[in-house]
XYZ file of C-alpha atoms in Angstrom:
538
model
C -14.282 35.724 20.884
C -10.903 37.338 20.322
C -9.910 37.976 16.711
C -6.502 36.592 15.774
C -4.343 39.511 14.657
C -2.037 38.314 11.893
C 1.598 39.364 12.088
C 2.539 37.922 8.700
C 4.082 40.271 6.145
C 2.623 39.021 2.873
C 5.100 41.210 0.934
C 8.230 39.713 2.503
C 10.730 37.631 0.549
C 10.214 34.721 2.934
C 6.446 34.746 2.388
C 6.851 34.822 -1.386
C 9.407 31.988 -1.272
C 7.077 29.827 0.819
C 4.134 30.732 -1.402
C 5.973 29.729 -4.558
C 7.002 26.376 -3.040
C 3.478 25.561 -1.879
C 1.884 26.647 -5.140
C 4.225 24.264 -6.926
C 3.120 21.417 -4.633
C -0.548 22.295 -5.187
C -0.022 22.389 -8.967
C 1.541 18.912 -8.797
C -1.428 17.722 -6.728
C -3.945 19.056 -9.245
C -2.034 17.355 -12.075
C -2.099 14.036 -10.180
C -5.830 14.356 -9.546
C -6.476 15.238 -13.189
C -4.552 12.154 -14.311
C -6.401 9.916 -11.850
C -9.748 11.169 -13.138
C -8.999 11.290 -16.871
C -6.341 8.690 -17.729
C -8.396 5.995 -19.479
C -7.447 4.197 -22.685
C -9.429 4.900 -25.868
C -10.155 1.186 -26.129
C -11.683 1.084 -22.641
C -13.688 4.252 -23.268
C -15.130 2.920 -26.536
C -15.941 -0.488 -25.081
C -17.753 1.141 -22.171
C -19.888 3.479 -24.272
C -20.570 0.807 -26.915
C -22.434 -1.129 -24.225
C -24.711 1.843 -23.618
C -23.078 2.641 -20.287
C -22.537 6.094 -18.889
C -19.033 7.057 -17.669
C -18.754 6.865 -13.896
C -18.478 10.664 -13.634
C -21.806 11.084 -15.469
C -23.386 8.384 -13.317
C -22.496 10.416 -10.238
C -23.648 13.636 -11.871
C -27.089 12.117 -12.527
C -27.272 10.579 -9.059
C -26.246 13.571 -6.942
C -28.221 16.742 -6.361
C -27.282 19.544 -8.794
C -24.690 22.008 -7.461
C -24.336 20.079 -4.181
C -20.785 19.614 -2.865
C -19.094 16.240 -3.251
C -16.386 15.171 -0.810
C -14.279 12.631 -2.701
C -12.555 9.941 -0.639
C -9.085 8.616 -1.519
C -8.927 9.815 -5.143
C -5.235 8.836 -5.361
C -5.528 5.420 -3.721
C -3.171 2.855 -5.324
C -1.187 5.640 -7.024
C 1.977 4.123 -8.461
C 0.938 0.569 -7.594
C 0.361 -2.385 -9.896
C 0.997 -1.022 -13.400
C 0.446 2.581 -12.305
C -2.979 2.842 -13.958
C -5.355 1.461 -11.318
C -6.428 5.019 -10.578
C -8.345 5.607 -7.365
C -7.922 1.874 -6.716
C -10.451 1.333 -9.504
C -13.364 3.313 -8.093
C -14.733 6.757 -7.474
C -16.116 7.272 -3.976
C -17.232 10.048 -1.713
C -19.938 11.781 0.285
C -22.592 13.706 -1.612
C -26.224 14.703 -1.407
C -29.087 12.775 -2.975
C -32.624 14.130 -2.564
C -31.199 16.496 0.045
C -29.710 13.626 2.066
C -25.989 13.094 2.702
C -24.954 9.643 1.469
C -21.812 7.569 0.981
C -21.385 6.575 -2.668
C -18.946 4.044 -4.136
C -18.820 3.465 -7.886
C -16.631 1.038 -9.821
C -14.965 2.490 -12.892
C -15.194 -0.315 -15.467
C -12.870 1.635 -17.787
C -10.067 0.670 -15.398
C -9.220 -3.003 -15.946
C -12.893 -3.767 -16.525
C -13.681 -2.825 -12.948
C -11.497 -5.660 -11.652
C -10.933 -5.479 -7.896
C -7.335 -5.125 -6.709
C -6.235 -5.407 -3.055
C -6.244 -1.629 -2.595
C -9.735 -1.573 -4.107
C -10.902 -3.816 -1.268
C -9.205 -1.557 1.257
C -10.915 1.501 -0.224
C -14.323 -0.210 -0.096
C -13.749 -1.122 3.555
C -12.753 2.473 4.316
C -15.948 3.766 2.703
C -18.013 1.280 4.702
C -16.292 2.444 7.884
C -17.184 6.044 7.034
C -20.806 5.021 6.437
C -20.974 3.127 9.740
C -19.240 5.746 11.884
C -21.295 8.596 10.463
C -24.566 6.681 9.913
C -24.715 7.530 6.222
C -26.899 5.611 3.757
C -24.589 3.637 1.459
C -25.077 3.557 -2.304
C -23.029 1.161 -4.458
C -22.886 1.503 -8.248
C -21.500 -1.903 -9.196
C -19.747 -2.522 -12.511
C -16.976 -4.997 -11.818
C -15.450 -8.122 -13.292
C -14.612 -9.403 -9.812
C -11.311 -10.057 -8.103
C -7.972 -9.694 -9.883
C -7.100 -13.378 -9.667
C -3.275 -13.104 -9.895
C -3.416 -11.239 -6.533
C -6.187 -13.322 -4.970
C -4.103 -14.220 -1.907
C -3.885 -10.505 -1.071
C -7.612 -9.843 -1.223
C -9.393 -12.983 -0.102
C -8.708 -14.681 3.243
C -7.765 -12.176 5.944
C -9.853 -10.089 8.338
C -9.341 -6.955 6.255
C -9.813 -8.620 2.857
C -12.806 -9.097 0.564
C -14.975 -11.144 2.908
C -15.017 -8.245 5.343
C -17.053 -6.236 2.822
C -20.015 -8.589 3.226
C -19.496 -8.876 6.977
C -19.725 -5.085 7.152
C -22.905 -5.145 5.084
C -24.514 -7.419 7.674
C -23.387 -5.122 10.513
C -24.637 -2.040 8.653
C -28.017 -3.708 8.205
C -28.128 -4.464 11.930
C -27.314 -0.810 12.669
C -30.212 0.298 10.476
C -27.985 1.931 7.854
C -29.766 1.875 4.498
C -27.914 0.171 1.644
C -28.860 0.575 -2.017
C -27.025 -1.259 -4.792
C -27.365 -0.432 -8.454
C -26.103 -3.247 -10.698
C -24.850 -1.455 -13.819
C -22.428 -4.069 -15.131
C -20.970 -7.380 -14.058
C -21.468 -8.295 -10.418
C -19.703 -11.615 -10.104
C -18.532 -14.210 -7.569
C -18.479 -12.831 -4.005
C -19.547 -9.414 -5.288
C -22.942 -10.972 -6.063
C -23.600 -10.733 -2.342
C -23.400 -6.917 -2.471
C -26.883 -6.504 -4.002
C -28.164 -9.609 -2.231
C -27.242 -8.131 1.171
C -28.557 -4.639 0.385
C -31.971 -3.253 1.315
C -32.682 -2.393 -2.319
C -31.191 -3.755 -5.549
C -31.704 -1.903 -8.822
C -30.739 -3.907 -11.921
C -29.972 -2.493 -15.379
C -31.269 -4.543 -18.291
C -28.750 -6.071 -20.729
C -25.622 -4.656 -19.052
C -26.130 -5.674 -15.414
C -25.478 -9.316 -14.490
C -25.355 -11.003 -11.080
C -23.964 -14.506 -10.648
C -21.747 -16.454 -8.267
C -19.993 -18.101 -11.194
C -19.798 -16.578 -14.658
C -20.277 -18.396 -17.979
C -16.625 -19.584 -18.198
C -16.763 -21.083 -14.718
C -20.169 -22.675 -15.358
C -18.810 -24.200 -18.574
C -15.721 -25.533 -16.793
C -17.653 -26.892 -13.805
C -20.802 -28.292 -15.468
C -20.306 -28.178 -19.228
C -23.373 -25.950 -19.544
C -23.276 -23.254 -22.213
C -25.030 -20.090 -21.010
C -24.731 -16.357 -21.692
C -24.247 -13.745 -18.987
C -27.747 -12.398 -19.652
C -29.339 -15.840 -19.384
C -27.355 -16.606 -16.258
C -27.861 -13.443 -14.249
C -29.481 -10.659 -16.242
C -32.100 -8.206 -14.982
C -35.086 -10.228 -16.216
C -33.818 -13.383 -14.482
C -33.280 -11.699 -11.131
C -36.272 -9.340 -11.205
C -38.789 -11.907 -12.473
C -37.532 -15.318 -11.359
C -34.923 -15.364 -8.579
C -36.097 -12.254 -6.713
C -32.478 -11.223 -6.058
C -33.106 -7.811 -7.653
C -35.988 -5.512 -6.767
C -36.196 -2.910 -9.529
C -35.855 -3.381 -13.292
C -34.165 -0.488 -15.100
C -34.000 0.011 -18.857
C -30.661 1.822 -18.787
C -28.217 3.681 -16.530
C -30.261 6.885 -16.446
C -33.432 5.014 -15.474
C -31.579 3.086 -12.763
C -30.107 6.226 -11.212
C -33.543 7.886 -11.183
C -34.863 4.872 -9.241
C -31.982 5.176 -6.755
C -32.807 8.844 -6.214
C -36.436 7.920 -5.568
C -35.381 5.295 -3.041
C -33.223 7.769 -1.135
C -36.094 10.255 -1.104
C -38.263 7.585 0.560
C -35.843 7.019 3.430
C -36.841 8.267 6.892
C -35.624 11.822 7.461
C -32.128 12.229 8.857
C -31.934 13.505 12.423
C -28.625 15.277 12.643
C -26.838 15.777 15.944
C -27.191 19.298 17.270
C -24.054 21.169 18.267
C -23.644 24.877 19.074
C -23.940 26.916 15.886
C -24.086 30.509 14.749
C -24.227 32.375 11.436
C -21.275 31.374 9.234
C -18.651 33.978 8.388
C -15.612 34.039 6.157
C -12.158 34.418 7.743
C -10.833 37.972 7.824
C -7.744 36.811 5.935
C -7.533 35.040 2.584
C -7.144 31.236 3.041
C -4.743 31.240 0.064
C -2.269 33.133 2.254
C -1.608 29.808 3.984
C 0.676 29.098 1.011
C 3.101 31.781 2.160
C 2.811 31.059 5.878
C 3.842 27.395 5.862
C 7.639 27.168 5.467
C 9.163 25.121 2.670
C 11.213 23.187 5.248
C 9.434 21.249 7.988
C 12.320 22.131 10.295
C 11.351 25.830 10.214
C 8.830 26.745 12.951
C 5.802 28.953 12.424
C 2.803 30.017 14.489
C -0.189 27.755 13.805
C -2.450 30.629 14.856
C -1.642 32.246 11.506
C -3.172 29.223 9.787
C -6.202 29.335 12.101
C -6.727 33.017 11.251
C -7.274 31.923 7.641
C -9.419 28.906 8.461
C -12.009 29.740 11.140
C -15.078 31.971 10.931
C -14.273 35.638 11.381
C -10.683 34.643 12.300
C -12.055 34.400 15.869
C -10.453 31.991 18.323
C -11.032 31.610 22.067
C -7.724 30.193 23.245
C -7.421 27.821 26.230
C -4.416 28.159 28.590
C -2.485 30.342 26.141
C 0.522 30.763 28.426
C 0.712 27.164 29.671
C 2.203 24.431 27.487
C 2.642 26.913 24.611
C 3.936 24.280 22.157
C 0.321 23.177 21.701
C -2.414 25.675 20.796
C -5.915 24.730 21.994
C -9.150 26.643 21.757
C -12.682 27.042 20.469
C -13.795 28.494 17.140
C -16.554 28.224 14.547
C -16.195 26.578 11.163
C -18.924 27.408 8.624
C -21.111 28.229 11.633
C -20.359 25.011 13.593
C -18.536 25.170 16.922
C -15.334 23.121 17.103
C -12.434 22.593 19.468
C -9.052 22.862 17.749
C -5.642 21.505 18.741
C -2.664 22.677 16.661
C 1.023 21.992 17.180
C 3.461 24.827 17.779
C 6.427 22.608 18.616
C 7.331 19.384 20.405
C 4.871 18.080 23.010
C 6.085 18.554 26.601
C 4.378 17.370 29.808
C 2.633 20.728 30.157
C 1.248 20.705 26.616
C 0.143 17.079 27.043
C -1.739 17.879 30.249
C -3.301 20.927 28.647
C -4.479 18.812 25.708
C -5.963 16.216 28.039
C -8.012 18.787 29.927
C -9.138 20.525 26.741
C -10.237 17.247 25.108
C -12.206 16.305 28.223
C -13.982 19.676 28.200
C -14.939 19.390 24.531
C -16.021 15.771 24.930
C -18.212 16.595 27.929
C -19.830 19.538 26.131
C -20.343 17.717 22.829
C -17.966 19.872 20.787
C -16.265 18.123 17.816
C -12.456 18.129 17.778
C -10.104 19.147 14.976
C -6.410 18.242 15.120
C -3.840 20.095 12.997
C -0.740 17.896 13.087
C 2.760 19.294 12.679
C 4.596 17.257 15.252
C 7.989 15.584 15.634
C 6.877 13.776 18.797
C 7.012 14.054 22.558
C 10.074 15.571 24.246
C 12.763 13.057 25.201
C 15.773 13.150 27.528
C 16.728 12.507 31.138
C 15.104 15.643 32.560
C 11.828 15.024 30.780
C 11.643 11.324 31.623
C 12.161 12.211 35.293
C 9.474 14.844 34.932
C 6.977 12.209 33.792
C 6.642 12.859 30.057
C 5.678 9.210 29.502
C 2.739 9.246 31.906
C 1.672 12.740 30.884
C 1.791 11.774 27.216
C -0.259 8.701 28.140
C -3.010 10.931 29.542
C -3.244 12.805 26.259
C -3.230 9.636 24.156
C -5.884 8.096 26.426
C -8.121 11.154 26.113
C -7.758 11.208 22.330
C -8.569 7.500 22.040
C -11.621 7.574 24.298
C -13.194 10.899 23.249
C -16.625 10.151 21.801
C -17.252 13.352 19.851
C -16.362 13.435 16.142
C -12.626 13.912 15.570
C -11.166 15.206 12.301
C -7.435 15.377 11.590
C -5.339 17.256 9.047
C -1.594 16.582 8.825
C -0.266 20.018 7.886
C 3.437 19.241 8.292
C 5.358 16.567 10.167
C 3.657 13.534 11.695
C 6.325 11.503 13.422
C 6.399 8.864 16.135
C 4.064 8.989 19.102
C 3.165 12.552 18.121
C 1.051 11.003 15.367
C -0.876 9.091 18.034
C -1.296 11.987 20.458
C -2.585 14.239 17.673
C -5.174 11.697 16.537
C -3.495 9.802 13.717
C -5.342 7.133 11.757
C -4.988 4.533 14.543
C -6.918 6.804 16.947
C -10.186 6.819 15.069
C -10.660 10.235 13.473
C -13.810 10.257 11.373
C -11.660 11.690 8.569
C -7.944 12.314 8.090
C -6.354 14.380 5.330
C -2.846 15.554 4.481
C -1.369 18.644 2.897
C 1.007 18.042 -0.032
C 4.018 19.151 2.039
C 3.240 16.702 4.865
C 5.554 13.893 5.964
C 4.722 10.827 8.042
C 6.812 8.121 9.692
C 8.288 6.753 12.901
C 10.858 9.546 12.627
C 12.339 11.860 10.034
C 14.941 10.641 7.491
C 17.934 12.254 9.232
C 16.921 10.999 12.661
C 16.350 7.470 11.354
C 19.758 7.412 9.684
C 21.492 8.784 12.802
C 19.782 6.262 15.090
C 20.956 3.313 12.991
C 24.547 4.584 13.010
C 24.393 5.065 16.785
C 23.026 1.532 17.301
C 25.746 0.071 15.069
C 28.507 1.985 16.890
C 27.172 0.784 20.254
C 27.327 -2.777 18.928
C 30.928 -2.285 17.748
C 31.901 -0.805 21.109
C 30.531 -3.839 22.936
C 32.691 -6.016 20.696
C 35.786 -3.911 21.405
C 35.937 -2.562 17.836
C 36.436 1.035 16.652
C 33.463 3.102 15.516
C 32.344 3.178 11.894
C 34.238 5.154 9.303
C 32.557 8.003 7.467
C 32.304 5.799 4.369
C 30.593 3.019 6.352
C 28.227 5.536 7.907
C 27.235 6.872 4.496
C 26.648 3.334 3.193
C 24.119 2.732 5.991
C 22.563 6.175 6.118
C 21.832 6.906 2.465
C 19.470 3.959 1.791
C 17.622 4.771 5.027
C 17.265 8.409 4.023
C 15.994 7.519 0.572
C 13.466 4.997 1.899
C 12.230 7.422 4.560
C 11.872 10.203 1.973
C 9.845 8.002 -0.357
C 7.724 6.209 2.240
C 7.138 9.331 4.306
C 5.637 11.426 1.500
C 2.001 12.448 1.343
C 1.656 10.553 -1.938
C 2.906 7.279 -0.444
C 0.471 7.762 2.428
C -2.536 8.454 0.234
C -1.697 5.615 -2.192
C -1.817 3.220 0.768
C -5.040 4.752 2.149
C -3.391 5.947 5.353
C -5.461 9.097 4.784
C -8.637 10.116 2.959
C -6.879 12.354 0.463
C -4.372 15.163 -0.056
C -5.844 18.660 0.245
C -5.086 21.998 -1.287
C -4.380 23.939 1.966
C -6.610 26.795 0.803
C -9.586 24.371 0.647
C -9.060 22.883 4.117
C -11.714 25.012 5.793
C -14.403 23.881 3.342
C -13.384 20.203 3.383
C -13.398 20.121 7.186
C -16.892 21.604 7.197
C -18.141 18.937 4.752
C -16.603 16.192 6.875
C -18.079 17.641 10.037
C -21.531 17.945 8.454
C -21.354 14.263 7.474
C -20.231 13.291 10.977
C -23.291 14.934 12.521
C -25.536 12.290 10.920
C -24.460 9.938 13.727
C -25.488 10.244 17.382
C -23.031 12.270 19.403
C -22.256 9.348 21.699
C -22.509 5.955 20.049
C -20.473 4.360 22.842
C -20.196 4.750 26.634
C -18.846 8.117 27.707
C -15.862 8.122 30.009
C -12.149 7.556 30.246
C -9.719 4.863 31.213
C -7.218 5.203 34.040
C -5.091 8.350 33.966
C -1.800 7.290 35.562
C -0.945 9.762 38.321
């Protein structure tokens, strides 16, 4: 393979300016992550430990293999929502290794509102279940939850993507043969009682774990019966009498040891084989990405410079380099695994769309996973391009992205606007994982374009009514609120709070995170659905 020769001057003023801006964004990201992981009230901490419970971080530490990597999912979910302190949507979740086996782990953090489930907590659970299903990962649930947050029950109960879908997914996962292990480490109430009941294995911690459809207050209100949580649904009840739970644990540590034993007893994982070779570090420091990516999204740069700091040996076999140059396509290795990469170098034209379509088909046929690096304002518009068939050529690319059966992983490294989001495998197009960089922006269009479009539409309306166009003052009154809303709702933090992505990444860590995601994806068969394509409009 050809080695990418970097042309970046790391001593230039422009590089240092970009580097300073990105380092500031990364520092803000680290501060947000630190707050999400550590911001717990003293009262909640004391109450948790007084019950003999381990903090959720220590639970994971005891569960996971020592020194094994952990790929956290949506650590900033629900950021800024509710009262601003439902960190991570109330749970810690991610992909780690247990007994040498990659697993999907979700763990309630009872120090956050007693583990109460908020609407975004349901959405995060559903996302984790989707990851487990798509990548055929055993699913481990560490349950410690007081149930639904009742004031918001209408937002987390009745719809197709609300709480009931969690149990529906559990049934589907069981049908697919995906192992499910639940460890009841605290309250497991109301509908959540079905989580252990629908799992393959249920481990129950004595004195702190309790499973019941209706807790003591509800039983008292409905029947007048006075009963404690332990009498109603404790470990001895469910391990000795009801049979709901399978394994009796004396405390958290004992329960987690049982879970590890259960994972060790699972049939061995048969990972999908893709072309591999010995891993190699890039020739250039990944931290140099900080100085390569411009502070302004409007400033172009060569995505190959990013690739040179991401792929093994900085080697990249480029496909159709001189055709459709606004999209870079080619093959590389990532931690020893072969991948096909598509990275934006400008707006998508017909030529770049056709090039992408052919490249995706080649990778899909040969079983090579796809990585999309999004920095895209959309497909080219205008009379000349419409006559040239940009709509049908863009359709070919979108069709190929949607129907490709190999694992797809997406990183939004800059802009992600309009149909460009779709063509470059946005969330709606089924990437196994999707992450953002802290500088990234997402939306139907950028703030300035959105504001200009609304003014143009309003002026067209006035013209039809025989009225003069808007004054500058009227324009500003319409444009400024649109700009502000687009700035706020298009930020990486708004995206990650709403679980439009799986997390915001430090750009220098992207190579390693992609490799972890790809390794997890290889637990599933290469083709879990029919291989082929829909109609490509000619």
